[in-house]
Amino acid sequence: MKSILLVLIVAAAASAQVARNTAGQFISIPQQPVPTSFDCAADGSVTNAVTGEPIARAHVTLNAGGSAYSTSTDTSGHWTISNMGCVPVMVQVTRVGFLQDAAPRARRGLQRLVLSSGSPVHDIKTELTPQSVAFGKVLDDQGDPIMGAQVIALNARVTVGKLRLQQTGASTTNDLGEYRIANLQHGKYAVCVHMNQPNVQSAQTIATDSCYPGPVDGGAASTMDLPVGREAKVDFTLSEVTPVHVRGTVTGLPEGRGTGINLVKRGANTDFTMNVPGTVRDGKFDFRVPPGSYMVTADYFEAGKRLSARVPVDAGASDIDNIVVNLDAGFTVTGNVRVVSQSGQTPSIPQFGLNLIPSESGNESGLLKWEPDRTGFTVNDLLAGTYRLNVSPPPPYYVSSATLGGQDILNSEVPISQAAGPIEVVLRDDGGSIDGDVADANGQPVTSGVMLIRNSTRVAVTASQANGHFRLQNLAPGDYTIYAWDSPDDVEYADTDWMRRNATGGTAVTVTAGQNQQVKLTEQLVPQL
């Protein structure tokens, strides 16, 4: 018996390793395939994705579990590696000055490859996209360099149907006031400078933020073009302004406890925030900042307990005193779900995704908790703000309605400032469907992104097949507009002005319960940012 046990242990060790996870538990980790021979070889070439020119001195690595085989391309962009273990490998190609992590997989040098004994793999082609760069200087109004300023690159991207500015790179100025932000994709950008620690002792302080080509509140109108592989020089001259005090007290903290506090610069059309960190001493805080619109934020965590506060502040030319920031556990919104089935029976409610989406970037969705039978739920730890309900039921159900206090919370944002409910969600299983075909401008079938819109909300999206055919199912009855786009992720469907200018090829369609509709669509090209 002992010998049999030993054999089992050895066999298990040959196929897996044992390690501890983050919880301290022992887990089994499968080993990588063991090469049976070492006579495999591969070769390929690396070129510039924009110019097609070969890239010399690109670093090529073939990773095979715990082993790695590396080389560099020659002056013609070619590389060769031989005498490798015959196992599946991941080919990775890198080169300074080219995108490494922001480009699509095929253009950042990542490819999976299977090596077989006696069958060398030839002519592996890799394209690398050259990076774009923002650089320049930050000076004060006397022409002296400012050291330690943070400079941020904001890229214009479509998020949930709206164009927003999102941080994609950052740098800190050196003793010459110089900064350089590399590894940027091409696109439209705003570049902003932010002083991390304003001088709180002097009567004047450097302006804590400035953006080029304009304030980020302007959205895409306040951006510049950054072409692929190009460098854009953006210099800043920061003027001194008279700061104002933002003072107040923090209440609601457990006795003897402290918390961090931030004054966050508010702005529209951006997911980026500039904030000034502060501390609370004896329950009091004092910020000294340039005039502007801010949000005082404070959060406290201990033993699974969270207290939060958000207080808007509009600082003008004079100090603001006696702000009260009351930390609170937040409030709870309740809800229930009802299913109406065309069978006339009452089916069990399936498990599905549901969350409240805040319109304010500083707020969070809260914590969802379902009742055991999933007929009821609560969303805890919410802060005052406006929210929209996002519901994703599984087939064959669709959301017939979702209301809070008689207001539609599914297709519009609803202000919530205190404990409320219930949110009434009704699911039905008698949805309609749409079948259709997509052709390009020449009438040829095309693979395209099909998007169904209702009340400036994207209800469904799918991709047509190679023959142009698509099908959308489990749709709520009602009137829609359906589109076909070459790049659906870039469609600003929630912006009525953008849709009026660019979405001219939509087709109106009425979905009827249990019925199928047929449509023919012509693919539209999304205007480049």
XYZ file of C-alpha atoms in Angstrom:
529
model
C 0.000 0.000 0.000
C 2.815 2.412 0.797
C 4.404 1.915 -2.621
C 1.114 2.622 -4.376
C 0.632 5.810 -2.387
C 4.145 6.949 -3.317
C 3.445 6.392 -7.006
C 0.260 8.481 -6.796
C 2.056 11.333 -5.109
C 4.852 11.325 -7.666
C 2.354 11.235 -10.533
C 0.475 14.190 -9.126
C 3.686 16.154 -8.681
C 4.591 15.531 -12.308
C 1.378 17.176 -13.563
C 0.945 20.039 -11.130
C 2.648 22.255 -8.611
C 1.245 23.248 -5.231
C 1.255 26.814 -3.963
C -0.632 29.088 -1.606
C -3.132 31.628 -2.922
C -3.736 35.077 -1.428
C -6.096 33.539 1.141
C -3.364 31.163 2.349
C -5.050 28.111 0.847
C -3.128 25.400 -1.022
C -4.007 25.276 -4.709
C -2.811 23.181 -7.634
C -1.029 24.971 -10.488
C -0.803 23.014 -13.771
C 2.700 22.805 -15.165
C 3.581 24.037 -18.632
C 3.993 21.426 -21.404
C 7.399 19.731 -21.335
C 9.238 19.817 -24.688
C 9.850 16.407 -26.218
C 12.564 17.783 -28.503
C 14.597 20.947 -29.010
C 14.905 21.195 -32.777
C 12.131 23.724 -33.433
C 12.738 27.005 -35.258
C 10.891 30.108 -36.387
C 11.603 33.264 -38.334
C 9.750 36.422 -39.280
C 9.830 40.136 -39.937
C 8.786 43.319 -38.129
C 7.519 46.390 -39.978
C 6.140 49.836 -39.228
C 2.308 49.606 -39.321
C 2.065 53.092 -40.850
C 4.921 53.256 -43.364
C 5.494 49.557 -44.015
C 9.233 50.065 -43.510
C 11.272 47.365 -41.721
C 12.095 47.957 -38.059
C 15.668 47.168 -37.058
C 16.703 46.225 -33.506
C 13.203 45.233 -32.475
C 13.353 42.803 -29.547
C 11.697 39.451 -30.312
C 10.915 37.010 -27.494
C 9.259 33.587 -27.736
C 7.885 32.736 -24.283
C 7.256 29.054 -23.553
C 6.158 28.715 -19.950
C 9.321 28.996 -17.880
C 11.589 29.282 -20.918
C 12.204 32.240 -23.200
C 14.083 32.545 -26.481
C 15.116 36.019 -27.612
C 16.756 37.788 -30.505
C 16.696 41.145 -32.326
C 15.778 42.053 -35.866
C 18.501 42.923 -38.360
C 18.630 46.026 -40.551
C 16.026 44.512 -42.893
C 13.633 43.827 -39.993
C 14.124 40.033 -40.087
C 14.732 37.642 -37.198
C 15.428 33.928 -36.726
C 15.438 31.691 -33.644
C 16.384 28.003 -33.734
C 17.019 25.090 -31.337
C 13.885 25.844 -29.332
C 11.766 23.495 -27.244
C 8.818 22.216 -29.286
C 5.880 23.595 -27.284
C 3.262 26.341 -27.824
C 4.825 29.789 -27.409
C 3.745 33.419 -27.288
C 5.640 35.687 -29.660
C 6.238 39.169 -28.228
C 7.865 41.978 -30.208
C 8.834 45.309 -28.669
C 10.736 48.376 -29.771
C 11.311 51.699 -28.055
C 9.216 54.345 -29.784
C 6.357 51.986 -30.664
C 3.132 51.253 -28.787
C 3.448 48.399 -26.327
C 0.185 48.106 -24.414
C -2.327 50.515 -25.991
C -2.465 49.038 -29.499
C -4.578 46.092 -30.635
C -2.977 42.694 -29.994
C -1.959 42.151 -33.622
C -0.126 45.484 -33.624
C 1.601 45.292 -30.274
C 3.610 42.207 -31.176
C 1.627 39.476 -29.391
C 0.934 36.283 -31.316
C 0.422 32.677 -30.269
C 2.471 30.083 -32.135
C 2.612 26.265 -32.061
C 6.079 24.809 -32.707
C 6.380 21.279 -34.131
C 9.490 19.138 -34.464
C 10.841 19.057 -37.977
C 8.503 21.822 -39.205
C 10.070 25.302 -38.879
C 7.600 28.172 -38.875
C 8.509 30.784 -41.473
C 7.605 34.380 -42.263
C 5.814 35.451 -39.077
C 4.768 39.027 -39.831
C 4.431 41.570 -37.034
C 3.427 45.230 -37.336
C 4.223 47.786 -34.661
C 2.425 51.124 -34.476
C 4.673 54.133 -33.787
C 3.824 56.016 -30.616
C 2.615 59.579 -30.434
C 4.152 61.962 -27.895
C 3.207 65.165 -26.077
C 6.101 67.201 -24.652
C 6.971 70.720 -23.597
C 7.780 73.017 -20.686
C 5.885 74.483 -17.737
C 7.013 77.980 -16.731
C 5.766 80.613 -14.332
C 4.805 84.105 -15.510
C 8.398 85.278 -14.927
C 9.758 82.649 -17.308
C 11.229 80.436 -14.597
C 10.741 76.645 -14.829
C 8.254 74.979 -12.493
C 9.511 71.693 -11.087
C 7.174 68.933 -9.877
C 4.106 69.956 -11.874
C 1.994 67.033 -13.062
C 1.080 67.083 -16.754
C -1.742 64.813 -17.950
C -2.785 63.754 -21.446
C -6.555 63.315 -21.863
C -7.819 61.319 -24.834
C -11.303 61.928 -26.287
C -13.173 58.596 -26.244
C -16.789 57.540 -26.521
C -18.141 56.084 -23.259
C -21.757 54.950 -22.958
C -22.649 56.933 -26.066
C -21.017 60.192 -24.993
C -17.648 61.651 -25.856
C -15.572 62.099 -22.725
C -11.978 62.956 -21.933
C -10.085 60.174 -20.167
C -6.583 60.217 -18.726
C -4.217 58.115 -20.841
C -0.765 59.321 -19.818
C 1.060 61.540 -17.344
C 4.458 63.008 -16.563
C 6.075 65.212 -13.924
C 8.228 68.215 -14.822
C 11.941 68.105 -14.026
C 14.164 70.927 -12.741
C 14.038 72.546 -16.187
C 10.250 72.483 -16.194
C 10.291 69.849 -18.950
C 7.841 66.979 -19.363
C 7.362 64.210 -21.908
C 4.351 61.868 -22.228
C 5.114 58.942 -24.533
C 3.306 55.756 -25.665
C 0.161 57.614 -26.762
C -2.175 56.413 -29.486
C -3.138 58.865 -32.196
C -6.372 60.769 -31.630
C -7.761 63.961 -30.134
C -6.212 65.132 -26.874
C -6.306 67.812 -24.249
C -3.141 68.346 -22.210
C -3.529 69.655 -18.666
C -1.025 70.768 -16.030
C -1.724 70.389 -12.333
C 0.268 71.614 -9.326
C 0.234 68.810 -6.767
C 1.141 70.979 -3.788
C 0.319 74.668 -4.144
C 2.327 77.045 -2.011
C -0.011 77.559 0.930
C 2.254 80.001 2.755
C 2.509 82.880 0.293
C -0.130 85.469 -0.417
C -0.260 84.212 -3.961
C -0.082 80.717 -5.385
C 0.486 79.200 -8.798
C -2.729 78.313 -10.589
C -3.350 74.637 -9.864
C -4.502 73.690 -13.329
C -4.511 74.804 -16.925
C -5.467 72.905 -20.067
C -4.549 73.170 -23.731
C -6.140 73.972 -26.136
C -8.883 75.000 -23.692
C -10.876 74.089 -20.561
C -11.921 70.426 -20.554
C -15.546 71.502 -20.076
C -15.569 72.079 -23.830
C -15.266 68.346 -24.505
C -14.060 67.445 -28.004
C -14.082 71.140 -28.957
C -11.213 71.622 -26.491
C -8.911 69.025 -28.038
C -6.052 68.972 -30.513
C -5.182 66.396 -33.161
C -2.262 64.131 -32.313
C -1.401 62.167 -35.493
C 0.051 58.660 -35.348
C 3.804 58.671 -34.776
C 3.973 62.441 -34.302
C 5.197 64.618 -31.443
C 3.204 67.645 -30.281
C 4.910 70.437 -28.333
C 2.663 72.055 -25.714
C 4.149 74.690 -23.403
C 2.404 76.189 -20.391
C 2.857 79.537 -18.699
C 1.099 79.561 -15.354
C 0.047 82.868 -13.868
C -0.186 83.522 -10.179
C -3.643 83.991 -8.712
C -4.869 84.980 -5.281
C -6.033 81.808 -3.547
C -9.087 81.470 -1.347
C -9.636 79.407 1.783
C -12.153 76.578 1.809
C -12.660 75.772 5.489
C -14.996 73.572 7.415
C -15.508 70.683 9.772
C -15.975 66.949 9.349
C -18.683 65.289 11.400
C -19.841 61.707 11.718
C -16.411 60.179 12.385
C -16.024 57.634 15.192
C -14.531 59.252 18.267
C -10.774 59.535 18.128
C -10.580 58.687 14.441
C -9.296 60.762 11.537
C -9.752 60.612 7.795
C -8.313 61.956 4.601
C -10.164 64.592 2.649
C -9.878 65.882 -0.923
C -10.983 68.963 -2.797
C -11.706 67.715 -6.314
C -11.913 70.011 -9.323
C -15.257 69.515 -11.031
C -15.717 69.522 -14.789
C -18.151 68.286 -17.408
C -17.444 65.874 -20.280
C -14.464 64.312 -18.551
C -13.711 61.305 -16.361
C -10.547 63.020 -15.138
C -10.431 64.889 -11.854
C -7.742 67.139 -10.417
C -7.721 66.976 -6.649
C -5.929 68.675 -3.767
C -5.347 66.278 -0.870
C -5.805 67.500 2.682
C -6.021 66.309 6.253
C -8.511 66.652 9.055
C -7.161 67.904 12.379
C -9.445 68.061 15.379
C -12.346 67.666 12.964
C -11.376 70.742 10.931
C -9.914 71.225 7.442
C -8.529 74.193 5.505
C -7.781 74.207 1.774
C -6.129 77.101 -0.015
C -6.889 76.952 -3.738
C -7.573 79.109 -6.807
C -11.214 80.087 -7.391
C -13.267 77.436 -9.141
C -15.863 74.697 -8.795
C -14.912 71.859 -6.473
C -16.284 68.841 -4.660
C -15.204 68.108 -1.099
C -14.856 64.333 -0.791
C -14.148 62.243 2.294
C -14.212 58.496 2.860
C -13.622 56.383 5.962
C -13.148 52.595 6.036
C -12.821 50.298 9.029
C -13.715 46.635 9.542
C -15.976 46.521 6.509
C -17.703 49.761 7.469
C -17.690 52.665 5.040
C -18.610 56.281 5.659
C -18.620 58.827 2.828
C -19.463 62.426 2.073
C -19.646 64.605 -1.066
C -20.224 68.362 -0.773
C -20.147 70.676 -3.841
C -18.322 73.992 -3.414
C -18.184 77.018 -5.744
C -15.228 79.142 -4.662
C -15.239 82.747 -5.858
C -13.076 85.708 -4.945
C -13.591 85.393 -1.184
C -12.994 82.684 1.416
C -15.626 80.061 2.187
C -16.058 79.105 5.841
C -18.209 76.819 7.967
C -18.657 74.012 5.412
C -20.015 70.928 7.174
C -18.942 67.587 5.689
C -21.018 64.914 7.389
C -19.746 61.376 6.916
C -22.596 58.929 6.643
C -23.062 55.260 5.836
C -25.234 56.213 2.905
C -28.807 55.222 2.295
C -30.588 52.211 0.859
C -32.905 51.861 -2.105
C -35.174 48.838 -2.222
C -36.674 47.128 -5.229
C -38.676 44.176 -6.423
C -38.918 42.149 -9.607
C -42.041 40.714 -11.208
C -42.165 38.355 -14.192
C -45.102 38.317 -16.584
C -45.063 35.215 -18.776
C -47.093 34.640 -21.938
C -47.764 31.132 -20.607
C -49.925 32.604 -17.874
C -47.888 30.868 -15.208
C -45.587 32.502 -12.681
C -42.059 31.346 -13.471
C -39.175 31.559 -11.058
C -37.123 34.724 -11.429
C -33.736 34.105 -13.048
C -30.479 35.521 -11.817
C -29.445 38.597 -13.788
C -27.361 41.744 -13.667
C -28.774 44.930 -12.123
C -27.080 48.107 -10.925
C -27.618 51.829 -10.472
C -25.322 53.935 -12.659
C -24.438 57.360 -11.169
C -24.144 60.385 -13.429
C -21.564 61.991 -11.097
C -18.076 60.524 -11.506
C -17.397 60.815 -7.755
C -20.309 58.580 -6.828
C -20.490 54.800 -6.934
C -23.156 52.263 -7.808
C -23.720 51.032 -4.268
C -23.830 47.419 -3.097
C -26.507 45.142 -4.541
C -28.033 42.432 -2.344
C -30.702 40.015 -3.588
C -33.364 38.285 -1.547
C -33.016 34.473 -1.665
C -35.907 34.076 -4.135
C -34.703 37.059 -6.201
C -38.074 38.769 -6.067
C -36.603 41.608 -4.025
C -33.299 43.432 -3.738
C -31.608 46.326 -1.971
C -28.885 48.708 -3.132
C -26.910 49.908 -0.103
C -24.338 52.636 0.580
C -25.693 55.104 -1.970
C -24.798 58.794 -1.930
C -27.098 61.589 -3.041
C -27.052 62.086 -6.797
C -28.763 61.166 -10.046
C -28.889 57.554 -11.188
C -30.088 55.396 -14.051
C -30.960 51.725 -13.686
C -29.083 49.203 -15.807
C -30.795 45.799 -16.115
C -29.528 42.818 -18.135
C -32.020 39.930 -17.942
C -31.164 36.617 -19.654
C -33.155 35.267 -22.645
C -36.037 35.006 -23.208
C -36.793 37.968 -20.926
C -36.741 41.674 -21.614
C -37.368 44.635 -19.310
C -40.924 45.796 -19.806
C -40.583 48.673 -17.349
C -38.524 49.960 -14.420
C -39.832 52.813 -12.291
C -39.041 54.544 -9.006
C -41.846 56.559 -7.490
C -43.651 56.535 -10.835
C -40.597 57.863 -12.717
C -38.939 55.910 -15.509
C -35.481 55.022 -14.178
C -34.550 52.748 -17.073
C -34.328 55.333 -19.862
C -33.675 58.490 -17.836
C -31.667 59.638 -14.834
C -33.593 60.093 -11.588
C -32.370 62.144 -8.590
C -32.074 60.074 -5.393
C -31.083 61.776 -2.159
C -32.450 59.547 0.573
C -33.753 56.061 1.299
C -36.316 55.292 -1.366
C -38.173 52.523 -3.104
C -39.285 50.276 -4.224
C -37.836 50.234 -7.727
C -40.432 48.262 -9.663
C -38.892 46.053 -12.369
C -41.185 44.084 -14.687
C -39.778 41.332 -16.932
C -41.694 39.728 -19.800
C -40.964 36.835 -22.152
C -43.106 37.765 -25.169
C -40.511 39.949 -26.901
C -40.329 40.575 -30.600
C -37.379 40.146 -32.939
C -35.718 41.837 -35.906
C -34.028 40.073 -38.815
C -32.132 42.007 -41.420
C -29.289 42.351 -43.862
C -26.525 44.940 -44.100
C -24.879 46.100 -47.327
C -22.145 48.634 -47.995
C -22.527 51.705 -50.219
C -22.033 49.492 -53.282
C -24.788 47.107 -52.275
C -22.419 44.295 -51.230
C -23.016 42.283 -48.015
C -20.767 43.445 -45.187
C -19.898 42.589 -41.605
C -21.046 45.598 -39.606
C -22.105 46.726 -36.148
C -25.902 46.802 -35.864
C -27.272 49.130 -33.200
C -30.848 49.488 -31.944
C -31.663 52.892 -30.396
C -34.653 54.035 -28.354
C -34.887 57.410 -26.580
C -31.140 58.095 -27.015
C -30.390 54.769 -25.312
C -28.632 51.852 -26.958
C -31.005 48.936 -26.410
C -29.104 46.242 -28.297
C -26.027 45.826 -30.445
C -24.830 42.901 -32.535
C -22.591 42.162 -35.511
C -23.858 41.074 -38.882
C -22.392 37.903 -40.361
C -20.094 37.754 -43.385
C -23.179 37.509 -45.598
C -24.566 40.669 -43.970
C -27.367 38.916 -42.059
C -28.185 39.651 -38.399
C -30.875 38.863 -35.838
C -31.958 40.657 -32.654
C -34.249 38.811 -30.231
C -36.156 39.293 -26.959
C -36.930 42.936 -27.672
C -39.478 45.001 -25.796
C -42.396 46.098 -28.006
C -42.148 49.693 -29.140
C -40.698 52.097 -31.693
C -36.972 52.051 -32.417
C -34.399 53.276 -34.899
C -31.861 50.758 -36.158
C -28.449 51.554 -37.667
C -25.449 49.763 -39.150
C -22.022 51.279 -38.422
C -18.488 50.403 -39.437
C -17.273 51.280 -35.915
C -20.172 51.031 -33.410
C -17.972 51.698 -30.356
C -17.357 55.231 -31.648
C -21.036 56.160 -32.102
C -22.171 58.986 -29.806
C -25.742 57.729 -29.649
C -26.509 59.569 -26.395
C -25.611 62.943 -27.957
C -28.661 64.218 -29.853
C -26.640 66.863 -31.730
C -24.108 64.271 -32.922
C -26.872 61.917 -34.022
C -28.671 64.693 -35.891
C -25.477 65.555 -37.806
C -24.167 62.063 -38.489
C -26.872 59.416 -38.082
C -28.764 59.985 -41.314
C -29.062 56.354 -42.401
C -31.212 54.951 -39.619
C -34.354 52.923 -40.272
C -37.473 53.260 -38.134
C -38.873 49.936 -36.978
C -41.790 48.999 -34.717
C -41.370 45.858 -32.640
C -44.538 43.934 -31.811
C -44.804 41.322 -29.042
C -44.112 37.850 -30.390
C -43.625 39.123 -33.960
C -40.637 39.357 -36.286
C -39.698 42.417 -38.339
C -37.544 42.449 -41.488
C -35.204 45.347 -42.368
C -32.457 46.171 -44.862
C -29.657 48.508 -43.775
C -26.854 50.382 -45.475
C -23.643 50.635 -43.453
C -22.661 54.131 -42.328
C -19.118 55.302 -41.669
C -18.523 56.866 -38.272
C -16.799 60.273 -38.686
C -13.249 60.229 -37.362
C -12.584 62.276 -34.250
